[in-house]
Amino acid sequence: AQTIHQWPVAEIKAVGSPLSLGCTIKGKSSPNLYWYWQATGGTLQQLFYSITVGQVESVVQLNLSASRPKDDQFILSTEKLLLSHSGFYLCAWSHWGVSYEQYFGPGTRLTVL
Amino acid sequence: QQQVRQSPQSLTVWEGETAILNCSYEDSTFDYFPWYRLFPGESPALLIAIRPVSNKKEDGRFTIFFNKREKKLSLHITDSQPGDSATYFCAASGNTGNYKYVFGAGTRLKVIA
């Protein structure tokens, strides 16, 4: 069975500080990977997707970047956090080649002060 | 910008009633429409999905009705239970090879016993 892990579970960071969030999927080779952001009480906004190692596509610009250093790993980062970055970050995966059924990880709660 | 709209924003029904959640979209290239359910403190879970080749998809108490001409769909939850209380998101995705996923703002459902 596939399992998806995200780390950390929660972060409290200062404005202007750097950030790195991670996502790992086990039990699935060559998955498509996705990053989503959800503002408190808001909808899910797709940020990035990746269909293969080293290749990442940006969907919206939020002064964030993403990388896929390994087949099973997806990293979301920024060098300088903004207050508007606060929210819930979700990683998701789907089977290679299709985006249809997406399965979400447990998420990371980010608070920027 | 591709948009998916949901209504109502919140809905309260009595136990045993049918809850109807609405969704509409603009982009006719969307060809996959999943509904996700989100319980507080958890990550979204895929509930049921439909493709435009069908106008109805049923899974237990959950049924999607789809109107391609009007670009509308609805999720019907029959015999609603207090355990169905959650936020329901309608989403849309494009043709094969298009990995973008657009979510609606969600409908917060409350089922009263």
CSV table of C-alpha atoms in Angstrom, one decimal:
chain,number,residue,atom,x,y,z
A,1,ALA,CA,0.0,0.0,0.0
A,2,GLN,CA,1.1,3.5,-0.7
A,3,THR,CA,1.9,5.9,2.1
A,4,ILE,CA,2.6,9.5,2.0
A,5,HIS,CA,4.4,11.4,4.7
A,6,GLN,CA,4.9,15.1,5.1
A,7,TRP,CA,7.3,16.9,7.4
A,8,PRO,CA,7.2,18.8,9.6
A,9,VAL,CA,3.7,18.4,11.0
A,10,ALA,CA,3.6,22.1,11.9
A,11,GLU,CA,5.9,25.1,11.8
A,12,ILE,CA,5.9,28.5,13.3
A,13,LYS,CA,8.3,30.8,11.5
A,14,ALA,CA,9.2,34.5,11.4
A,15,VAL,CA,8.5,36.7,8.4
A,16,GLY,CA,11.6,36.8,6.3
A,17,SER,CA,12.9,33.4,7.4
A,18,PRO,CA,13.5,30.5,5.1
A,19,LEU,CA,11.3,27.5,4.8
A,20,SER,CA,11.6,23.9,3.6
A,21,LEU,CA,8.7,21.4,3.7
A,22,GLY,CA,9.0,17.9,2.6
A,23,CYS,CA,6.9,15.1,1.2
A,24,THR,CA,7.8,11.4,0.7
A,25,ILE,CA,5.7,8.7,-0.9
A,26,LYS,CA,6.4,5.1,-0.3
A,27,GLY,CA,5.1,2.0,-2.1
A,28,LYS,CA,4.6,3.7,-5.4
A,29,SER,CA,7.2,4.1,-8.2
A,30,SER,CA,7.2,7.1,-10.5
A,31,PRO,CA,4.2,8.9,-9.1
A,32,ASN,CA,3.0,12.3,-10.1
A,33,LEU,CA,3.4,14.6,-7.2
A,34,TYR,CA,1.6,17.8,-6.3
A,35,TRP,CA,1.8,20.7,-3.8
A,36,TYR,CA,-1.3,22.4,-2.6
A,37,TRP,CA,-1.9,25.4,-0.3
A,38,GLN,CA,-5.1,26.0,1.7
A,39,ALA,CA,-5.6,29.3,3.5
A,40,THR,CA,-7.5,29.0,6.8
A,41,GLY,CA,-11.1,28.2,5.8
A,42,GLY,CA,-10.3,28.6,2.1
A,43,THR,CA,-10.1,26.4,-0.9
A,44,LEU,CA,-7.3,24.2,-2.1
A,45,GLN,CA,-4.9,26.0,-4.5
A,46,GLN,CA,-2.6,23.8,-6.6
A,47,LEU,CA,0.9,25.3,-6.4
A,48,PHE,CA,3.2,22.8,-8.3
A,49,TYR,CA,3.2,19.5,-9.9
A,50,SER,CA,5.9,17.1,-11.0
A,51,ILE,CA,5.7,14.1,-13.3
A,52,THR,CA,9.3,13.0,-13.1
A,53,VAL,CA,12.5,13.6,-11.1
A,54,GLY,CA,14.0,17.0,-11.6
A,55,GLN,CA,11.0,18.3,-13.5
A,56,VAL,CA,8.6,20.7,-11.7
A,57,GLU,CA,5.9,22.9,-13.1
A,58,SER,CA,4.6,25.9,-11.4
A,59,VAL,CA,0.8,26.6,-11.4
A,60,VAL,CA,0.6,29.8,-9.4
A,61,GLN,CA,3.2,32.3,-8.2
A,62,LEU,CA,3.4,32.6,-4.5
A,63,ASN,CA,7.1,33.3,-4.0
A,64,LEU,CA,7.6,29.6,-3.4
A,65,SER,CA,9.7,27.1,-5.2
A,66,ALA,CA,9.6,23.3,-5.5
A,67,SER,CA,12.0,20.6,-6.3
A,68,ARG,CA,11.9,16.9,-6.9
A,69,PRO,CA,15.4,15.5,-6.0
A,70,LYS,CA,14.3,11.9,-5.9
A,71,ASP,CA,11.5,9.8,-7.4
A,72,ASP,CA,9.7,9.6,-4.1
A,73,GLN,CA,10.5,13.1,-2.7
A,74,PHE,CA,9.0,16.5,-3.3
A,75,ILE,CA,10.3,19.6,-1.5
A,76,LEU,CA,8.6,23.0,-1.1
A,77,SER,CA,10.7,26.0,-0.1
A,78,THR,CA,11.3,29.7,0.0
A,79,GLU,CA,14.2,31.8,1.1
A,80,LYS,CA,12.0,34.5,2.6
A,81,LEU,CA,8.6,33.9,4.2
A,82,LEU,CA,5.7,36.3,3.9
A,83,LEU,CA,2.7,36.6,6.3
A,84,SER,CA,0.5,35.4,3.4
A,85,HIS,CA,2.3,32.1,3.3
A,86,SER,CA,0.5,31.0,6.4
A,87,GLY,CA,-1.9,28.1,5.9
A,88,PHE,CA,-2.0,24.4,5.4
A,89,TYR,CA,0.3,22.8,2.9
A,90,LEU,CA,-0.7,19.5,1.3
A,91,CYS,CA,1.2,17.1,-0.8
A,92,ALA,CA,-0.6,14.7,-3.1
A,93,TRP,CA,0.2,12.0,-5.5
A,94,SER,CA,-1.4,10.3,-8.5
A,95,HIS,CA,-0.6,7.4,-10.7
A,96,TRP,CA,2.0,8.2,-13.4
A,97,GLY,CA,0.5,9.6,-16.5
A,98,VAL,CA,-2.8,10.8,-15.2
A,99,SER,CA,-3.8,13.4,-12.7
A,100,TYR,CA,-7.3,12.0,-12.0
A,101,GLU,CA,-7.3,10.3,-8.7
A,102,GLN,CA,-5.2,12.3,-6.3
A,103,TYR,CA,-4.4,11.1,-2.8
A,104,PHE,CA,-3.4,13.6,-0.2
A,105,GLY,CA,-0.9,13.5,2.6
A,106,PRO,CA,-1.6,14.6,6.2
A,107,GLY,CA,-0.4,18.2,5.6
A,108,THR,CA,1.8,20.7,7.3
A,109,ARG,CA,0.4,23.6,9.2
A,110,LEU,CA,2.5,26.7,8.7
A,111,THR,CA,2.1,29.9,10.8
A,112,VAL,CA,4.1,32.9,9.8
A,113,LEU,CA,4.4,35.6,12.5
B,1,GLN,CA,-8.6,31.8,-15.0
B,2,GLN,CA,-10.2,28.4,-14.8
B,3,GLN,CA,-12.8,28.4,-12.1
B,4,VAL,CA,-15.0,26.0,-10.3
B,5,ARG,CA,-17.8,27.4,-8.2
B,6,GLN,CA,-19.7,25.7,-5.5
B,7,SER,CA,-23.0,26.5,-3.7
B,8,PRO,CA,-24.2,26.9,-1.1
B,9,GLN,CA,-21.3,27.9,1.0
B,10,SER,CA,-22.9,26.1,3.9
B,11,LEU,CA,-25.8,23.8,4.3
B,12,THR,CA,-27.6,22.3,7.2
B,13,VAL,CA,-29.9,19.4,6.9
B,14,TRP,CA,-31.7,17.0,9.3
B,15,GLU,CA,-30.6,13.5,9.7
B,16,GLY,CA,-32.3,11.3,7.0
B,17,GLU,CA,-32.8,14.2,4.6
B,18,THR,CA,-31.0,14.5,1.2
B,19,ALA,CA,-28.3,17.1,1.0
B,20,ILE,CA,-27.7,18.6,-2.4
B,21,LEU,CA,-24.4,20.3,-3.1
B,22,ASN,CA,-23.9,22.2,-6.3
B,23,CYS,CA,-20.9,22.8,-8.5
B,24,SER,CA,-20.4,24.6,-11.8
B,25,TYR,CA,-17.4,25.1,-14.1
B,26,GLU,CA,-16.3,27.2,-17.0
B,27,ASP,CA,-13.7,25.4,-19.0
B,28,SER,CA,-15.2,22.8,-21.3
B,29,THR,CA,-11.8,21.0,-21.6
B,30,PHE,CA,-12.3,19.7,-18.0
B,31,ASP,CA,-13.0,16.0,-18.2
B,32,TYR,CA,-12.8,14.7,-14.7
B,33,PHE,CA,-14.8,15.9,-11.7
B,34,PRO,CA,-14.0,14.5,-8.3
B,35,TRP,CA,-15.6,15.4,-5.0
B,36,TYR,CA,-13.4,15.4,-1.9
B,37,ARG,CA,-14.5,15.3,1.6
B,38,LEU,CA,-12.6,17.1,4.4
B,39,PHE,CA,-13.1,16.4,8.1
B,40,PRO,CA,-11.7,19.0,10.5
B,41,GLY,CA,-8.0,18.2,11.3
B,42,GLU,CA,-7.7,15.7,8.4
B,43,SER,CA,-6.6,15.9,4.8
B,44,PRO,CA,-9.0,15.7,1.8
B,45,ALA,CA,-10.2,12.3,0.8
B,46,LEU,CA,-11.6,11.3,-2.6
B,47,LEU,CA,-15.2,10.5,-2.2
B,48,ILE,CA,-16.6,10.0,-5.7
B,49,ALA,CA,-15.8,11.2,-9.2
B,50,ILE,CA,-17.4,11.4,-12.6
B,51,ARG,CA,-16.4,11.9,-16.2
B,52,PRO,CA,-18.5,13.7,-18.9
B,53,VAL,CA,-19.3,10.5,-20.7
B,54,SER,CA,-21.7,9.8,-17.9
B,55,ASN,CA,-24.5,11.9,-16.5
B,56,LYS,CA,-24.8,10.0,-13.3
B,57,LYS,CA,-22.4,8.2,-10.9
B,58,GLU,CA,-23.7,6.5,-7.8
B,59,ASP,CA,-21.8,5.0,-4.9
B,60,GLY,CA,-23.9,4.0,-1.9
B,61,ARG,CA,-25.6,7.1,-0.5
B,62,PHE,CA,-23.6,9.4,-2.8
B,63,THR,CA,-24.7,10.3,-6.3
B,64,ILE,CA,-23.3,12.8,-8.8
B,65,PHE,CA,-25.6,14.2,-11.4
B,66,PHE,CA,-23.8,15.8,-14.3
B,67,ASN,CA,-25.1,18.2,-16.9
B,68,LYS,CA,-22.5,18.7,-19.6
B,69,ARG,CA,-24.4,21.2,-21.6
B,70,GLU,CA,-24.9,23.5,-18.7
B,71,LYS,CA,-21.5,22.8,-17.2
B,72,LYS,CA,-23.1,21.9,-13.9
B,73,LEU,CA,-23.0,19.0,-11.5
B,74,SER,CA,-24.3,18.2,-8.1
B,75,LEU,CA,-23.6,15.8,-5.3
B,76,HIS,CA,-26.6,14.3,-3.6
B,77,ILE,CA,-26.2,12.7,-0.2
B,78,THR,CA,-29.2,10.6,0.6
B,79,ASP,CA,-30.2,9.6,4.2
B,80,SER,CA,-27.7,12.1,5.6
B,81,GLN,CA,-26.0,11.2,8.8
B,82,PRO,CA,-24.3,13.3,11.4
B,83,GLY,CA,-21.1,11.6,10.4
B,84,ASP,CA,-21.4,13.2,7.0
B,85,SER,CA,-20.8,16.6,8.5
B,86,ALA,CA,-17.8,17.9,6.8
B,87,THR,CA,-16.6,20.3,4.0
B,88,TYR,CA,-17.1,19.0,0.5
B,89,PHE,CA,-15.0,20.2,-2.3
B,90,CYS,CA,-15.8,19.9,-6.0
B,91,ALA,CA,-12.8,19.8,-8.3
B,92,ALA,CA,-12.0,19.6,-12.0
B,93,SER,CA,-9.1,18.4,-14.0
B,94,GLY,CA,-8.3,18.5,-17.7
B,95,ASN,CA,-7.5,16.1,-20.4
B,96,THR,CA,-4.9,13.4,-20.2
B,97,GLY,CA,-1.5,15.1,-19.9
B,98,ASN,CA,-3.0,18.2,-18.2
B,99,TYR,CA,-2.0,17.9,-14.6
B,100,LYS,CA,-3.7,21.0,-13.3
B,101,TYR,CA,-6.4,20.6,-10.8
B,102,VAL,CA,-8.9,23.3,-9.8
B,103,PHE,CA,-10.9,23.1,-6.6
B,104,GLY,CA,-14.1,25.0,-5.7
B,105,ALA,CA,-14.4,26.9,-2.4
B,106,GLY,CA,-16.2,24.1,-0.7
B,107,THR,CA,-19.6,23.5,0.9
B,108,ARG,CA,-19.7,23.1,4.6
B,109,LEU,CA,-22.3,20.5,5.4
B,110,LYS,CA,-23.8,20.1,8.9
B,111,VAL,CA,-26.2,17.2,9.6
B,112,ILE,CA,-28.3,17.6,12.7
B,113,ALA,CA,-29.6,14.5,14.5
